[in-house]
Coordinates of C-alpha atoms and ligand atoms in Angstrom, one line a residue:
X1141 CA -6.6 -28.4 -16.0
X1142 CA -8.0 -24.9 -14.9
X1143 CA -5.8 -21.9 -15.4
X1144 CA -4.3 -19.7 -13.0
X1145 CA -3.9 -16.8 -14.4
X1146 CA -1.3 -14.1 -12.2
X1147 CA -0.2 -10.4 -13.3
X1148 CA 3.1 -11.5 -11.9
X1149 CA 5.5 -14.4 -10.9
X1150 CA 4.7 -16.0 -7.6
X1151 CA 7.4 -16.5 -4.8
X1152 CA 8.2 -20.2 -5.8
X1153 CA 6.8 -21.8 -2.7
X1154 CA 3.4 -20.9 -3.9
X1155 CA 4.0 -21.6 -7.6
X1156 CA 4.6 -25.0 -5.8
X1157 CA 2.1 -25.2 -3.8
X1158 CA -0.5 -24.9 -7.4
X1159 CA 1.7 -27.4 -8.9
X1160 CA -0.9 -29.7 -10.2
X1161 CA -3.6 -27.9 -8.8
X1162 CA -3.8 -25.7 -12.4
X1163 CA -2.0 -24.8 -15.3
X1164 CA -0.1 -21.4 -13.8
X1165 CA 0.2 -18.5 -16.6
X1166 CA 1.9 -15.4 -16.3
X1167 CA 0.6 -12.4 -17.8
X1168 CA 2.7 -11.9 -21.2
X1169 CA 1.2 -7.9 -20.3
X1170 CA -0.5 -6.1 -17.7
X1171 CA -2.8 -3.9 -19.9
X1172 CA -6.0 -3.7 -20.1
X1173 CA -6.5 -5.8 -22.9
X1174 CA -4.5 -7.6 -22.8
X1175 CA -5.1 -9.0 -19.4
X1176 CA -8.8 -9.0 -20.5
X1177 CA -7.7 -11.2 -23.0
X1178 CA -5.7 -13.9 -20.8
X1179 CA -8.3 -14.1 -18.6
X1180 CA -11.3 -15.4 -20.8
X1181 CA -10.1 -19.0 -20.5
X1182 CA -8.8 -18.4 -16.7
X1183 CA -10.6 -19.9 -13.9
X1184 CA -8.7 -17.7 -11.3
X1185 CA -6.9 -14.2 -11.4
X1186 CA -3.6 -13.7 -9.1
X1187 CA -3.8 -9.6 -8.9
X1188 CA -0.8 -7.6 -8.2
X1189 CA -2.0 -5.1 -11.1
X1190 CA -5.0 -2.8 -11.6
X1191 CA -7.7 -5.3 -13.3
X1192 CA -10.4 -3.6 -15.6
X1193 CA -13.7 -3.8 -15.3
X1194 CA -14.3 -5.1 -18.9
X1195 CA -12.3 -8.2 -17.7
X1196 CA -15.6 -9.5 -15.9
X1197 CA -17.4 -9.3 -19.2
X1198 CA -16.0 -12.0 -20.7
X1199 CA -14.1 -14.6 -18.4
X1200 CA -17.0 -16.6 -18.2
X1201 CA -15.2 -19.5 -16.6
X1202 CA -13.6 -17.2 -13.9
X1203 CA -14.2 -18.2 -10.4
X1204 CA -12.1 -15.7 -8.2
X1205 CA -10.1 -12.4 -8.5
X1206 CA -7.6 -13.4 -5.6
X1207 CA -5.4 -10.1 -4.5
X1208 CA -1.8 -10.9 -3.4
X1209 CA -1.6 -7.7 -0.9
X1210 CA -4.3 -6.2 1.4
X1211 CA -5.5 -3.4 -1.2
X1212 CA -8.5 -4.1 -2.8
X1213 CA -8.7 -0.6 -4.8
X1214 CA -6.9 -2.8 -7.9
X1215 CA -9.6 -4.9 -8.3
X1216 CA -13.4 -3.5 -9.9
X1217 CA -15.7 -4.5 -7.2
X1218 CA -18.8 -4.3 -8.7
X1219 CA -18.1 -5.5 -11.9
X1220 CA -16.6 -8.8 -9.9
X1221 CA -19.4 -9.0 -8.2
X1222 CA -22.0 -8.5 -11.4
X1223 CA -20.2 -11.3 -13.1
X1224 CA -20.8 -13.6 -9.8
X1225 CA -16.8 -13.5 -9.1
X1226 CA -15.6 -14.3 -5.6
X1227 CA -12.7 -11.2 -4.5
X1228 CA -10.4 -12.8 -1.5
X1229 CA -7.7 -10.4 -0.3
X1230 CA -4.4 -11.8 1.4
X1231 CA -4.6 -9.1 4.6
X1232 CA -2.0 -8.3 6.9
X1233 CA 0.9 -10.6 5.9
X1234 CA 3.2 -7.7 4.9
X1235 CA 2.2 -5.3 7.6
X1236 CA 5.7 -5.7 9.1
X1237 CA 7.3 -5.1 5.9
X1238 CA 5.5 -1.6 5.7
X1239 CA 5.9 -1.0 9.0
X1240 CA 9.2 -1.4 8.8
X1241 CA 9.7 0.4 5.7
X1242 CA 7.9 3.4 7.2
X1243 CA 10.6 3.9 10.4
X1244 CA 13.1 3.6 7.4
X1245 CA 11.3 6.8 5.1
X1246 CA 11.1 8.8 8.4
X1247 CA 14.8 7.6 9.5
X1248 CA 16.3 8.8 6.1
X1249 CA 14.2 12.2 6.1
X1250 CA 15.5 13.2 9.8
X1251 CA 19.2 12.0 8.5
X1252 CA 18.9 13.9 5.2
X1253 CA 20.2 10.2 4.1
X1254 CA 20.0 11.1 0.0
X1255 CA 21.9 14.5 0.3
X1256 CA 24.7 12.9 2.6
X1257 CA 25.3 10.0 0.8
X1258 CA 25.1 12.0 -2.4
X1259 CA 27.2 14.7 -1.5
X1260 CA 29.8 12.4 0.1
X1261 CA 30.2 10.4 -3.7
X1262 CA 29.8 13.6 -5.6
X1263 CA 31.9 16.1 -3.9
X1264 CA 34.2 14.2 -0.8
X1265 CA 34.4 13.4 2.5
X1266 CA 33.6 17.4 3.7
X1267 CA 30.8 18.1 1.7
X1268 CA 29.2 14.9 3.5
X1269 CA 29.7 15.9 6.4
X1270 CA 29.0 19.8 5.9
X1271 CA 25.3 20.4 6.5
X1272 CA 24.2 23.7 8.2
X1273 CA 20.8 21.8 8.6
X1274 CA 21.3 18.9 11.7
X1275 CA 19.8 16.0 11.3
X1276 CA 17.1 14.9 14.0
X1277 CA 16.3 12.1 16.4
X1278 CA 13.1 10.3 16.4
X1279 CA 13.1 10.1 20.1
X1280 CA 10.2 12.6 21.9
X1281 CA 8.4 13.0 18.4
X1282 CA 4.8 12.5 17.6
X1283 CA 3.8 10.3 14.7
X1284 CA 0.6 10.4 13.3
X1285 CA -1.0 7.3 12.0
X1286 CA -3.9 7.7 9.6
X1287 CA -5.8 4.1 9.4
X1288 CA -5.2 2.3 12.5
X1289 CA -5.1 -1.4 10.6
X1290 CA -2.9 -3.8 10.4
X1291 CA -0.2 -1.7 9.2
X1292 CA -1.0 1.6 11.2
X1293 CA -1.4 -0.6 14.0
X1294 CA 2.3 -2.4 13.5
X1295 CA 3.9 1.1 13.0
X1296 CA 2.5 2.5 16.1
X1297 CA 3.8 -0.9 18.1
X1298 CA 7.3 -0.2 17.0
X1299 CA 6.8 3.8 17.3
X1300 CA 5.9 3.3 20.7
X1301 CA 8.6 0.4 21.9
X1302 CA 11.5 1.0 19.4
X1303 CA 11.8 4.5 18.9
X1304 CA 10.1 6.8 22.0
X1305 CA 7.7 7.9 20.1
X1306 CA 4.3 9.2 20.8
X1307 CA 1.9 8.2 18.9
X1308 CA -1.5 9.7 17.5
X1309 CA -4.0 8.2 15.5
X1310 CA -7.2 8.2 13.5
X1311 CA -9.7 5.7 13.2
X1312 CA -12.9 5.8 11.4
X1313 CA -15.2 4.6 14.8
X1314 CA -13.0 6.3 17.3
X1315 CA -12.5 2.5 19.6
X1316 CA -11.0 2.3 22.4
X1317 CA -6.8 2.3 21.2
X1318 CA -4.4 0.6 22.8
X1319 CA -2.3 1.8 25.5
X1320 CA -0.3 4.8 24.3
X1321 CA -1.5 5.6 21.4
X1322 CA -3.8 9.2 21.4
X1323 CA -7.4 9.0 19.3
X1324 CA -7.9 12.8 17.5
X1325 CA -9.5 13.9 14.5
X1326 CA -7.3 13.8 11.1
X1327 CA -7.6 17.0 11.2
X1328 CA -6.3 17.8 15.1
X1329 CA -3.7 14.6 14.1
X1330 CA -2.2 16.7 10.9
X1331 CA -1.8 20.3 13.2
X1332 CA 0.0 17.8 16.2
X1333 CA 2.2 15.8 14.6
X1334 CA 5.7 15.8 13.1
X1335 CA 5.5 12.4 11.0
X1336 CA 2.0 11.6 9.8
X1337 CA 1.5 8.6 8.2
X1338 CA -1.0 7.5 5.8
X1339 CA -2.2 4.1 6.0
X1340 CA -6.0 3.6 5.1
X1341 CA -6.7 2.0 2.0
X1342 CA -8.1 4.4 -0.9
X1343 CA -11.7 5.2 -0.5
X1344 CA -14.5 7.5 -2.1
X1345 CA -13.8 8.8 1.9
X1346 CA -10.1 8.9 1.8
X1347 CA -9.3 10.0 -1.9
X1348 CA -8.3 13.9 -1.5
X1349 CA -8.0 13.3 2.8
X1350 CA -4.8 15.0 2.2
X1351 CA -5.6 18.2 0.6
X1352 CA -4.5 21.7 0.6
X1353 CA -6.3 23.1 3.6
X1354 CA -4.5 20.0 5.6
X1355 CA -1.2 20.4 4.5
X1356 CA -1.7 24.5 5.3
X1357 CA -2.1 22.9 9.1
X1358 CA 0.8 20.6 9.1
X1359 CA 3.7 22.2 11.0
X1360 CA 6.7 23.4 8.8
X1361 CA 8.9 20.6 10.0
X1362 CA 6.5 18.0 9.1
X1363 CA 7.1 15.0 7.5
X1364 CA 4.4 12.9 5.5
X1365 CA 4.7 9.1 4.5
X1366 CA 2.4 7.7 2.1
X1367 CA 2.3 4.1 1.7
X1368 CA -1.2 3.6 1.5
X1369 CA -2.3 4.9 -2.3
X1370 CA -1.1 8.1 -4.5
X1371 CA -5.2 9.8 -4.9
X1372 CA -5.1 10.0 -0.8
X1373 CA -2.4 13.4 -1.5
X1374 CA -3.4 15.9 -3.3
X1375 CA -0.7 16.2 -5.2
X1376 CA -0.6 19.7 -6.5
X1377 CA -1.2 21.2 -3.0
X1378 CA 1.9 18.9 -1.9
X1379 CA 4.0 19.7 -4.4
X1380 CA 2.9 23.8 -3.7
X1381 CA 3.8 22.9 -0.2
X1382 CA 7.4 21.4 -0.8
X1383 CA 8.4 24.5 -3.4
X1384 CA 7.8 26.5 -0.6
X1385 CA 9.0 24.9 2.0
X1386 CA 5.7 25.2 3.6
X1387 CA 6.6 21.5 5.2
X1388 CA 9.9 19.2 6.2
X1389 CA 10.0 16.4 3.7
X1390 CA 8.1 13.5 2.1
X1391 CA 8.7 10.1 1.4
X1392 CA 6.1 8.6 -1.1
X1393 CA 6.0 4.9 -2.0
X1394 CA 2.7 5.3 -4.0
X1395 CA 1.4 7.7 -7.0
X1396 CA -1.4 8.5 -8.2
X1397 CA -0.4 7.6 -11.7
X1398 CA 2.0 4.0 -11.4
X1399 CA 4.8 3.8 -13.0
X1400 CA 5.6 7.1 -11.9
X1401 CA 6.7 9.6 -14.9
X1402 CA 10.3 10.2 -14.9
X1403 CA 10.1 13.8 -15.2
X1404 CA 7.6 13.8 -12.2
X1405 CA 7.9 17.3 -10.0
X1406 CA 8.6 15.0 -7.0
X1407 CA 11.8 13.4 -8.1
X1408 CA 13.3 17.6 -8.2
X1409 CA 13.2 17.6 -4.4
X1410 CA 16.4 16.8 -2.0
X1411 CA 13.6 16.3 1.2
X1412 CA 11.4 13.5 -0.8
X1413 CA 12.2 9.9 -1.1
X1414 CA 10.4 8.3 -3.6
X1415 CA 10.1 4.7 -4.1
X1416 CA 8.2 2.1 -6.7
X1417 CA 5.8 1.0 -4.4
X1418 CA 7.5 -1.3 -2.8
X1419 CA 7.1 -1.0 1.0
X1420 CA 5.7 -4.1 1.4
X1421 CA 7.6 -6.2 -0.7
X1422 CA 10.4 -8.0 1.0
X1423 CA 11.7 -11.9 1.0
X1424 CA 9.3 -12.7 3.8
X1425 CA 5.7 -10.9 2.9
X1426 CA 6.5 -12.1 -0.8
X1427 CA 6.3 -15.6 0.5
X1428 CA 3.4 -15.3 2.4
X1429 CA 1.5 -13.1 0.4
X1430 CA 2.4 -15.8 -2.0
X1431 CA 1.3 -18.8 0.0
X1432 CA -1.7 -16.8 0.9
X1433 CA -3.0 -16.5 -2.6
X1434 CA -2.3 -20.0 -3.2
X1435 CA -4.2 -21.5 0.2
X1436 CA -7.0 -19.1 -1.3
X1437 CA -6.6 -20.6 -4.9
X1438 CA -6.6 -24.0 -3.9
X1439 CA -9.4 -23.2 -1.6
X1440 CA -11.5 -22.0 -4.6
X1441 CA -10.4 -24.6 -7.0
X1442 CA -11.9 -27.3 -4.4
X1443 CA -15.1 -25.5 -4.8
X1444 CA -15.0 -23.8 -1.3
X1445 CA -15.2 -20.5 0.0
X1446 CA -11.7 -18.4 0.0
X1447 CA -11.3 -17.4 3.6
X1448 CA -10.7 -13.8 3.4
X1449 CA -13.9 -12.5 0.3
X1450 CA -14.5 -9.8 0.3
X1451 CA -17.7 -9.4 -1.6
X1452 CA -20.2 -12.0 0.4
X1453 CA -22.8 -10.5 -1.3
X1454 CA -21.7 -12.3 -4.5
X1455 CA -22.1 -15.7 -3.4
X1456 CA -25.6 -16.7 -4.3
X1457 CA -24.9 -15.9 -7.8
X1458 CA -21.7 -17.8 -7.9
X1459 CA -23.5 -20.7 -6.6
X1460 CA -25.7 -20.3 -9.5
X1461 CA -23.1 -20.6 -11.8
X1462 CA -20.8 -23.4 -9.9
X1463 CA -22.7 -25.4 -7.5
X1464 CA -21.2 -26.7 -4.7
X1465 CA -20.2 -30.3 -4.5
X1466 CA -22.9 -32.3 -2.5
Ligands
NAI56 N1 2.7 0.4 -0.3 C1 2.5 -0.9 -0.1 O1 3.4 -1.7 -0.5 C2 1.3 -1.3 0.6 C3 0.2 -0.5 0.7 N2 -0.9 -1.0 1.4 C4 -2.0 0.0 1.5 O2 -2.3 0.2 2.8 C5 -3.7 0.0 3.1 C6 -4.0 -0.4 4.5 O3 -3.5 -1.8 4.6 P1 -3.8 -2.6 6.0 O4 -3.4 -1.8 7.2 O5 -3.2 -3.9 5.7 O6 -5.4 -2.6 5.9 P2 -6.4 -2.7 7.1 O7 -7.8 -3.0 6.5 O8 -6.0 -3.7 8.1 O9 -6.4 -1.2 7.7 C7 -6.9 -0.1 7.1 C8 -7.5 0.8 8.2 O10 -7.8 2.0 7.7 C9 -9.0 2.4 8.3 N3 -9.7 3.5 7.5 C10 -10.5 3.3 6.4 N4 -11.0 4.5 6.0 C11 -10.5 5.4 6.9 C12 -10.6 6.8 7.0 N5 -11.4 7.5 6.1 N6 -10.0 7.5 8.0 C13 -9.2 6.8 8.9 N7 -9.1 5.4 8.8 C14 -9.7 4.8 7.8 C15 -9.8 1.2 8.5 O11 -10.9 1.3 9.4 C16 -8.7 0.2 8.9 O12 -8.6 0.3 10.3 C17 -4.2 -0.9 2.0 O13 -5.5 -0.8 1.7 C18 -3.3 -0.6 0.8 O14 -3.9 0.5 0.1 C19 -1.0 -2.2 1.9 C20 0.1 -3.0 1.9 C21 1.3 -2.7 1.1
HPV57 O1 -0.9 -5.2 -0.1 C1 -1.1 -4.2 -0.9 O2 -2.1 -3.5 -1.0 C2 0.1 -3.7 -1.7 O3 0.1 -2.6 -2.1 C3 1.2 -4.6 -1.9 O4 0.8 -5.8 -2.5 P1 1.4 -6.3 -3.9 O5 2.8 -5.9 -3.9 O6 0.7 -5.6 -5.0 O7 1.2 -7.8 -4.0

């Protein structure tokens, strides 16, 4: 029976959708090692965590690194690909979730929701209600979108239609958008906007794209949503810029460093919202990043192609070492 190793529990449609396909194991860890260790016998790896690269090295038997999300930064690509391991991806199936969660972050930034609701518990009805500081409609704003994918592309759909907004974004080959959305340069997109969101994936390109000369051009009232990966902010130019009020707010579902410290700098301010990377988990993109990662799985384990790899380049060698079924 192969195993089918996953960092975490499966939504249980697709744990039943592997039901006699393999022999499903949960991670009893998601360290290095220890993950390394688990996956020596494993045929197939389920990744919701960051793999090492020394995993490759010895899972001789593994077949595919299969990444329940879009993100592929968890998952070595080189060393996959050394080892002759197919990478699949499960893309865009929790764009609305993210999308979704993004109008929420800049919603609860204009409405100051964590000091109202705070203040209203901690102190009474008065305090909750006494804010010199309004709170802000979305209506007639620009939002900046930086990585027009899936999910910069969902955001700017329901920017544009739900909420008035106009919308800006950057692309890497500047296409033609659709209609109402602006093209500009990151740089021209951080100066106009008063919501810029970050949604590329992290790159050797994108690592740093928010640094301190960019968030010395952001307007003071504006507000930046990262739910793409932590390395994309600098963090210490951020942090410099919230002490000093240099910009609105921030709401920040990703971190450099995951699981977040507890005594991070971020969690001191009233204008951040900070949440455990989780934007793009709800009941519905579970299940179909779920499903997705099974179709892949089972795909794999009938010695065919997943649909989505990622690293084509590695298939001759994985042919080598498991070929094909007449
Ligand atoms: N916080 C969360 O729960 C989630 C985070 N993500 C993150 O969001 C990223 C994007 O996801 P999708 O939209 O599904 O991927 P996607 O591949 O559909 O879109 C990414 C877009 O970013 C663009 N891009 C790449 N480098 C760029 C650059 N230097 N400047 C401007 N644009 C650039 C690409 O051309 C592409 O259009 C993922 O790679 C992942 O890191 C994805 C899903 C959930
Ligand atoms: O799709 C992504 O890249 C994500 O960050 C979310 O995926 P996950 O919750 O790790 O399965």
């Amino acid at each position: 029976m192969p195993k089918i190793l996953t960092t975490h529990t499966l939504h249980p449609r697709a744990s039943a959708m592997l039901t006699g396909a393999g022999e499903l194991v949960v991670a009893s860890a998601l360290d290095a090692d220890t993950l390394a260790t688990e996956a020596r016998d494993a045929d197939i790896i389920i990744v919701r965590a960051p793999l090492p690269s020394a995993l490759f090295d010895g899972a001789t038997k593994l077949r595919a690194a299969i990444r329940h999300g879009a993100g592929l930064d968890m998952v070595p690509m080189e060393a996959a690909t050394a080892a002759g391991v197919l990478v699949a991806n499960v893309p865009a199936v929790n764009a609305r979730s993210v999308a979704e969660y993004v109008m929420f972050a800049a919603l609860a930034l204009l409405r100051r929701f964590r000091m109202v609701d705070r203040d209203l518990r901690a102190k009474g009805w008065l305090a909750g209600r006494d804010h010199t500081i309004l709170a802000s409609e979305l209506a007639g704003k620009t939002i900046g979108i930086v990585g027009f994918g899936a999910i910069g592309q969902a955001v700017g759909h329901i920017a544009a239609h739900g909420f008035d907004l106009n919308v800006v974004a950057t692309m890497r080959s500047m296409r033609p958008a659709p209609d109402r959305v602006g093209l500009l340069s990151i740089d021209a997109l951080v100066e106009q906007s008063d919501i810029i969101v970050l949604c590329c994936p992290l790159t050797a390109e994108t690592r740093g794209l928010i640094n301190r000369e960019r968030i010395g051009r952001m307007k003071p009232h504006a507000l930046l949503i990262n739910i793409s990966r932590g390395p994309v902010i600098d963090d210490d130019a951020l942090i410099e810029a919230l002490q000093k009020d240099r910009i609105g707010g921030a709401a920040l579902d990703v971190f450099a460093t995951q699981p977040l410290p507890s005594d991070h700098p971020y969690f001191g301010f009233d204008n951040v919202i900070v949440t455990p990377h989780m934007a793009g988990i709800t009941e519905q993109s579970m299940m179909r990043m779920g499903v997705g990662s099974a179709d892949e799985t089972l795909l794999v384990l009938a010695n065919k192609l997943p649909v989505n790899l990622r690293n084509p380049e590695v298939v001759e060698r994985y042919r080598r070492r498991f070929p094909a079924d007449a």
